[in-house]
Amino acid sequence: MEAIESLMFEHRLIERSLAALEGFTQSLHGQDGREELGRFVRFLRGYADKLHHGKEEGLLFTRMAEVGFPSDSGPVAVMLHDHDAGRALVTAMDELARRPQPWTEVEAGRVTEAAASFATLLRDHIRKEDRILYPMAEEHLSPQALDALGAAFDRHAEEHADAERELTELGTALSVRWSVEDPTACPPSECGACSGCGGLPVEDF
């Protein structure tokens, strides 16, 4: 699997986890879901952030900087800002998951609010990457640079194989347990590597 294609493949599991997170929070109805929220946090921090965003920040964005995409302005800077904003929301969910006592009604509302904000942020982020940033990378990086990026991704996968396998299983299990139809997802038959765009417009960076 080529480097950019592999990132888009990872997006699909992340999107399914976002739909599951919303399904979970919508089903709370005053129930104590601290342990289950903790499992979502573990997946989001481990897979979506450490593995997926880690490859983008440490490998893809570095390559893009070499061909004129700085990290302090432009599209890469927007992506980095989104990553940081997402981390803050996951931290808020983690703090709620670690509460020593069952959630109050107010705290349960905060869980739902943080989850909804995170899902909205990350879906928009994924659309921008799939439809704008990744095509920019493929256009401006040479075939040799893309090949080198793919080799770096392969080494990353080898180094984190156990974690990636465990987290993929966790994300899949959460998606199955809390499966709901994702209204933003477009049918795979509509595009070869579905970006989950749902036909929605994406604002320019």
mmCIF file of C-alpha atoms in Angstrom:
data_model
loop_
_atom_site.group_PDB
_atom_site.id
_atom_site.type_symbol
_atom_site.label_atom_id
_atom_site.label_comp_id
_atom_site.label_asym_id
_atom_site.label_seq_id
_atom_site.Cartn_x
_atom_site.Cartn_y
_atom_site.Cartn_z
ATOM 1 C CA MET A 1 0.000 0.000 0.000
ATOM 2 C CA GLU A 2 1.417 3.417 -0.964
ATOM 3 C CA ALA A 3 2.092 5.996 1.743
ATOM 4 C CA ILE A 4 -0.834 8.346 1.081
ATOM 5 C CA GLU A 5 -3.198 5.456 0.468
ATOM 6 C CA SER A 6 -2.241 3.960 3.828
ATOM 7 C CA LEU A 7 -3.062 7.223 5.618
ATOM 8 C CA MET A 8 -6.474 7.334 3.958
ATOM 9 C CA PHE A 9 -7.054 3.696 4.922
ATOM 10 C CA GLU A 10 -6.381 4.614 8.559
ATOM 11 C CA HIS A 11 -8.862 7.474 8.252
ATOM 12 C CA ARG A 12 -11.642 4.992 7.581
ATOM 13 C CA LEU A 13 -11.158 3.214 10.926
ATOM 14 C CA ILE A 14 -10.910 6.566 12.700
ATOM 15 C CA GLU A 15 -14.187 7.682 11.097
ATOM 16 C CA ARG A 16 -15.907 4.492 12.243
ATOM 17 C CA SER A 17 -14.630 5.124 15.770
ATOM 18 C CA LEU A 18 -16.066 8.651 15.697
ATOM 19 C CA ALA A 19 -19.508 7.327 14.764
ATOM 20 C CA ALA A 20 -19.176 4.746 17.541
ATOM 21 C CA LEU A 21 -18.135 7.417 20.062
ATOM 22 C CA GLU A 22 -21.241 9.413 19.238
ATOM 23 C CA GLY A 23 -23.380 6.271 19.460
ATOM 24 C CA PHE A 24 -21.902 5.536 22.876
ATOM 25 C CA THR A 25 -22.481 9.021 24.295
ATOM 26 C CA GLN A 26 -26.023 9.181 22.904
ATOM 27 C CA SER A 27 -26.869 5.930 24.690
ATOM 28 C CA LEU A 28 -25.682 7.017 28.135
ATOM 29 C CA HIS A 29 -29.005 8.306 29.566
ATOM 30 C CA GLY A 30 -27.473 8.839 32.987
ATOM 31 C CA GLN A 31 -25.527 5.571 32.994
ATOM 32 C CA ASP A 32 -21.942 5.396 34.179
ATOM 33 C CA GLY A 33 -19.716 4.961 31.150
ATOM 34 C CA ARG A 34 -16.316 5.858 32.577
ATOM 35 C CA GLU A 35 -14.638 2.565 31.700
ATOM 36 C CA GLU A 36 -15.963 2.540 28.141
ATOM 37 C CA LEU A 37 -14.992 6.163 27.566
ATOM 38 C CA GLY A 38 -11.527 5.219 28.756
ATOM 39 C CA ARG A 39 -11.358 2.598 25.997
ATOM 40 C CA PHE A 40 -12.255 5.233 23.399
ATOM 41 C CA VAL A 41 -9.575 7.534 24.807
ATOM 42 C CA ARG A 42 -7.008 4.725 24.594
ATOM 43 C CA PHE A 43 -7.843 4.131 20.933
ATOM 44 C CA LEU A 44 -7.901 7.814 20.011
ATOM 45 C CA ARG A 45 -4.624 8.577 21.761
ATOM 46 C CA GLY A 46 -2.862 5.434 20.655
ATOM 47 C CA TYR A 47 -4.092 4.941 17.100
ATOM 48 C CA ALA A 48 -5.477 8.248 15.831
ATOM 49 C CA ASP A 49 -2.851 10.430 17.508
ATOM 50 C CA LYS A 50 0.350 8.538 18.334
ATOM 51 C CA LEU A 51 0.370 6.246 15.293
ATOM 52 C CA HIS A 52 -1.548 8.136 12.598
ATOM 53 C CA HIS A 53 -0.825 11.758 13.505
ATOM 54 C CA GLY A 54 2.663 10.711 14.536
ATOM 55 C CA LYS A 55 3.375 9.525 10.987
ATOM 56 C CA GLU A 56 1.982 12.732 9.552
ATOM 57 C CA GLU A 57 3.918 15.047 11.851
ATOM 58 C CA GLY A 58 7.160 13.101 11.935
ATOM 59 C CA LEU A 59 7.300 11.896 8.329
ATOM 60 C CA LEU A 60 4.790 13.377 5.866
ATOM 61 C CA PHE A 61 4.935 16.992 7.043
ATOM 62 C CA THR A 62 8.733 16.835 7.195
ATOM 63 C CA ARG A 63 8.834 15.785 3.548
ATOM 64 C CA MET A 64 6.353 18.503 2.625
ATOM 65 C CA ALA A 65 8.479 21.127 4.406
ATOM 66 C CA GLU A 66 11.370 20.163 2.137
ATOM 67 C CA VAL A 67 9.337 21.187 -0.928
ATOM 68 C CA GLY A 68 7.994 24.484 0.427
ATOM 69 C CA PHE A 69 5.209 23.725 2.926
ATOM 70 C CA PRO A 70 6.268 25.353 6.219
ATOM 71 C CA SER A 71 4.885 24.173 9.541
ATOM 72 C CA ASP A 72 4.127 27.680 10.811
ATOM 73 C CA SER A 73 1.783 28.810 8.025
ATOM 74 C CA GLY A 74 -0.377 27.410 5.248
ATOM 75 C CA PRO A 75 -2.040 23.997 5.078
ATOM 76 C CA VAL A 76 0.419 22.106 7.271
ATOM 77 C CA ALA A 77 0.033 24.683 10.034
ATOM 78 C CA VAL A 78 -3.755 24.245 9.862
ATOM 79 C CA MET A 79 -3.366 20.491 10.240
ATOM 80 C CA LEU A 80 -1.040 20.874 13.211
ATOM 81 C CA HIS A 81 -3.515 23.263 14.853
ATOM 82 C CA ASP A 82 -6.280 20.696 14.368
ATOM 83 C CA HIS A 83 -4.106 17.990 15.937
ATOM 84 C CA ASP A 84 -3.542 20.151 19.019
ATOM 85 C CA ALA A 85 -7.219 21.058 19.286
ATOM 86 C CA GLY A 86 -8.132 17.383 19.074
ATOM 87 C CA ARG A 87 -5.638 16.498 21.806
ATOM 88 C CA ALA A 88 -7.216 19.062 24.125
ATOM 89 C CA LEU A 89 -10.663 17.513 23.607
ATOM 90 C CA VAL A 90 -9.346 13.992 24.174
ATOM 91 C CA THR A 91 -7.689 15.225 27.370
ATOM 92 C CA ALA A 92 -11.056 16.577 28.518
ATOM 93 C CA MET A 93 -12.654 13.186 27.833
ATOM 94 C CA ASP A 94 -9.813 11.404 29.630
ATOM 95 C CA GLU A 95 -10.303 13.548 32.724
ATOM 96 C CA LEU A 96 -13.992 12.636 32.746
ATOM 97 C CA ALA A 97 -13.197 8.955 32.243
ATOM 98 C CA ARG A 98 -10.880 9.063 35.279
ATOM 99 C CA ARG A 99 -13.446 10.577 37.668
ATOM 100 C CA PRO A 100 -13.354 8.604 40.940
ATOM 101 C CA GLN A 101 -17.144 8.699 41.255
ATOM 102 C CA PRO A 102 -19.939 7.973 38.743
ATOM 103 C CA TRP A 103 -20.800 10.922 36.560
ATOM 104 C CA THR A 104 -23.305 13.494 37.599
ATOM 105 C CA GLU A 105 -25.854 14.594 35.016
ATOM 106 C CA VAL A 106 -23.723 17.660 34.320
ATOM 107 C CA GLU A 107 -20.582 15.560 33.811
ATOM 108 C CA ALA A 108 -22.409 13.168 31.485
ATOM 109 C CA GLY A 109 -23.438 16.216 29.465
ATOM 110 C CA ARG A 110 -19.811 17.305 29.282
ATOM 111 C CA VAL A 111 -18.865 13.883 27.923
ATOM 112 C CA THR A 112 -21.449 14.170 25.165
ATOM 113 C CA GLU A 113 -20.378 17.734 24.360
ATOM 114 C CA ALA A 114 -16.669 16.907 24.212
ATOM 115 C CA ALA A 115 -17.300 13.818 22.075
ATOM 116 C CA ALA A 116 -19.484 15.751 19.637
ATOM 117 C CA SER A 117 -16.940 18.567 19.361
ATOM 118 C CA PHE A 118 -14.126 16.090 18.772
ATOM 119 C CA ALA A 119 -16.076 14.154 16.133
ATOM 120 C CA THR A 120 -16.949 17.345 14.269
ATOM 121 C CA LEU A 121 -13.359 18.588 14.409
ATOM 122 C CA LEU A 122 -11.786 15.339 13.257
ATOM 123 C CA ARG A 123 -14.272 14.666 10.457
ATOM 124 C CA ASP A 124 -13.593 18.112 9.033
ATOM 125 C CA HIS A 125 -9.860 17.545 9.499
ATOM 126 C CA ILE A 126 -9.998 14.228 7.648
ATOM 127 C CA ARG A 127 -11.934 15.759 4.762
ATOM 128 C CA LYS A 128 -9.323 18.503 4.401
ATOM 129 C CA GLU A 129 -6.513 15.980 4.401
ATOM 130 C CA ASP A 130 -8.128 13.504 2.013
ATOM 131 C CA ARG A 131 -9.374 16.085 -0.459
ATOM 132 C CA ILE A 132 -6.774 18.856 -0.243
ATOM 133 C CA LEU A 133 -3.591 18.170 1.735
ATOM 134 C CA TYR A 134 -2.833 14.655 0.521
ATOM 135 C CA PRO A 135 -3.373 15.556 -3.155
ATOM 136 C CA MET A 136 -0.993 18.496 -2.594
ATOM 137 C CA ALA A 137 1.602 16.104 -1.233
ATOM 138 C CA GLU A 138 1.235 13.743 -4.176
ATOM 139 C CA GLU A 139 1.485 16.644 -6.607
ATOM 140 C CA HIS A 140 4.575 18.296 -5.110
ATOM 141 C CA LEU A 141 6.604 15.349 -3.808
ATOM 142 C CA SER A 142 8.709 13.581 -6.390
ATOM 143 C CA PRO A 143 8.172 9.874 -7.071
ATOM 144 C CA GLN A 144 11.436 9.228 -5.254
ATOM 145 C CA ALA A 145 10.294 11.214 -2.214
ATOM 146 C CA LEU A 146 6.975 9.344 -2.156
ATOM 147 C CA ASP A 147 8.814 6.042 -2.359
ATOM 148 C CA ALA A 148 11.073 7.097 0.510
ATOM 149 C CA LEU A 149 8.014 8.138 2.500
ATOM 150 C CA GLY A 150 6.440 4.749 1.871
ATOM 151 C CA ALA A 151 9.600 3.011 3.069
ATOM 152 C CA ALA A 152 9.591 5.162 6.214
ATOM 153 C CA PHE A 153 5.958 4.241 6.821
ATOM 154 C CA ASP A 154 6.855 0.557 6.451
ATOM 155 C CA ARG A 155 9.596 0.914 9.063
ATOM 156 C CA HIS A 156 7.159 2.736 11.347
ATOM 157 C CA ALA A 157 4.659 -0.106 10.942
ATOM 158 C CA GLU A 158 7.299 -2.690 11.814
ATOM 159 C CA GLU A 159 8.385 -0.773 14.907
ATOM 160 C CA HIS A 160 4.801 -0.390 16.159
ATOM 161 C CA ALA A 161 3.295 -3.626 14.841
ATOM 162 C CA ASP A 162 2.069 -4.930 18.202
ATOM 163 C CA ALA A 163 0.514 -1.621 19.244
ATOM 164 C CA GLU A 164 -1.107 -1.138 15.851
ATOM 165 C CA ARG A 165 -2.601 -4.628 15.900
ATOM 166 C CA GLU A 166 -3.984 -4.201 19.427
ATOM 167 C CA LEU A 167 -5.387 -0.734 18.732
ATOM 168 C CA THR A 168 -6.920 -1.777 15.419
ATOM 169 C CA GLU A 169 -8.704 -4.602 17.233
ATOM 170 C CA LEU A 170 -9.853 -2.172 19.926
ATOM 171 C CA GLY A 171 -11.151 0.357 17.394
ATOM 172 C CA THR A 172 -12.943 -2.359 15.458
ATOM 173 C CA ALA A 173 -14.537 -3.756 18.630
ATOM 174 C CA LEU A 174 -15.761 -0.315 19.693
ATOM 175 C CA SER A 175 -17.137 0.332 16.210
ATOM 176 C CA VAL A 176 -19.031 -2.961 16.222
ATOM 177 C CA ARG A 177 -20.392 -2.507 19.738
ATOM 178 C CA TRP A 178 -21.598 1.042 19.223
ATOM 179 C CA SER A 179 -22.253 0.826 15.507
ATOM 180 C CA VAL A 180 -24.433 3.604 14.120
ATOM 181 C CA GLU A 181 -24.820 4.856 10.594
ATOM 182 C CA ASP A 182 -22.351 7.656 9.908
ATOM 183 C CA PRO A 183 -24.304 10.351 8.035
ATOM 184 C CA THR A 184 -21.074 11.918 6.724
ATOM 185 C CA ALA A 185 -19.809 8.785 5.025
ATOM 186 C CA CYS A 186 -20.260 8.322 1.308
ATOM 187 C CA PRO A 187 -20.628 4.838 -0.218
ATOM 188 C CA PRO A 188 -17.252 3.351 -1.219
ATOM 189 C CA SER A 189 -18.648 2.760 -4.704
ATOM 190 C CA GLU A 190 -18.822 6.509 -5.213
ATOM 191 C CA CYS A 191 -15.064 6.988 -5.055
ATOM 192 C CA GLY A 192 -12.152 4.625 -5.080
ATOM 193 C CA ALA A 193 -10.824 5.664 -1.672
ATOM 194 C CA CYS A 194 -13.843 7.045 0.107
ATOM 195 C CA SER A 195 -12.992 10.174 2.053
ATOM 196 C CA GLY A 196 -16.204 10.136 4.023
ATOM 197 C CA CYS A 197 -16.987 13.480 2.459
ATOM 198 C CA GLY A 198 -20.692 12.822 1.996
ATOM 199 C CA GLY A 199 -20.655 15.322 -0.831
ATOM 200 C CA LEU A 200 -20.098 18.148 1.626
ATOM 201 C CA PRO A 201 -17.999 21.123 0.564
ATOM 202 C CA VAL A 202 -14.663 21.659 2.248
ATOM 203 C CA GLU A 203 -13.559 25.200 2.965
ATOM 204 C CA ASP A 204 -10.156 26.298 1.710
ATOM 205 C CA PHE A 205 -7.303 26.363 4.183
#
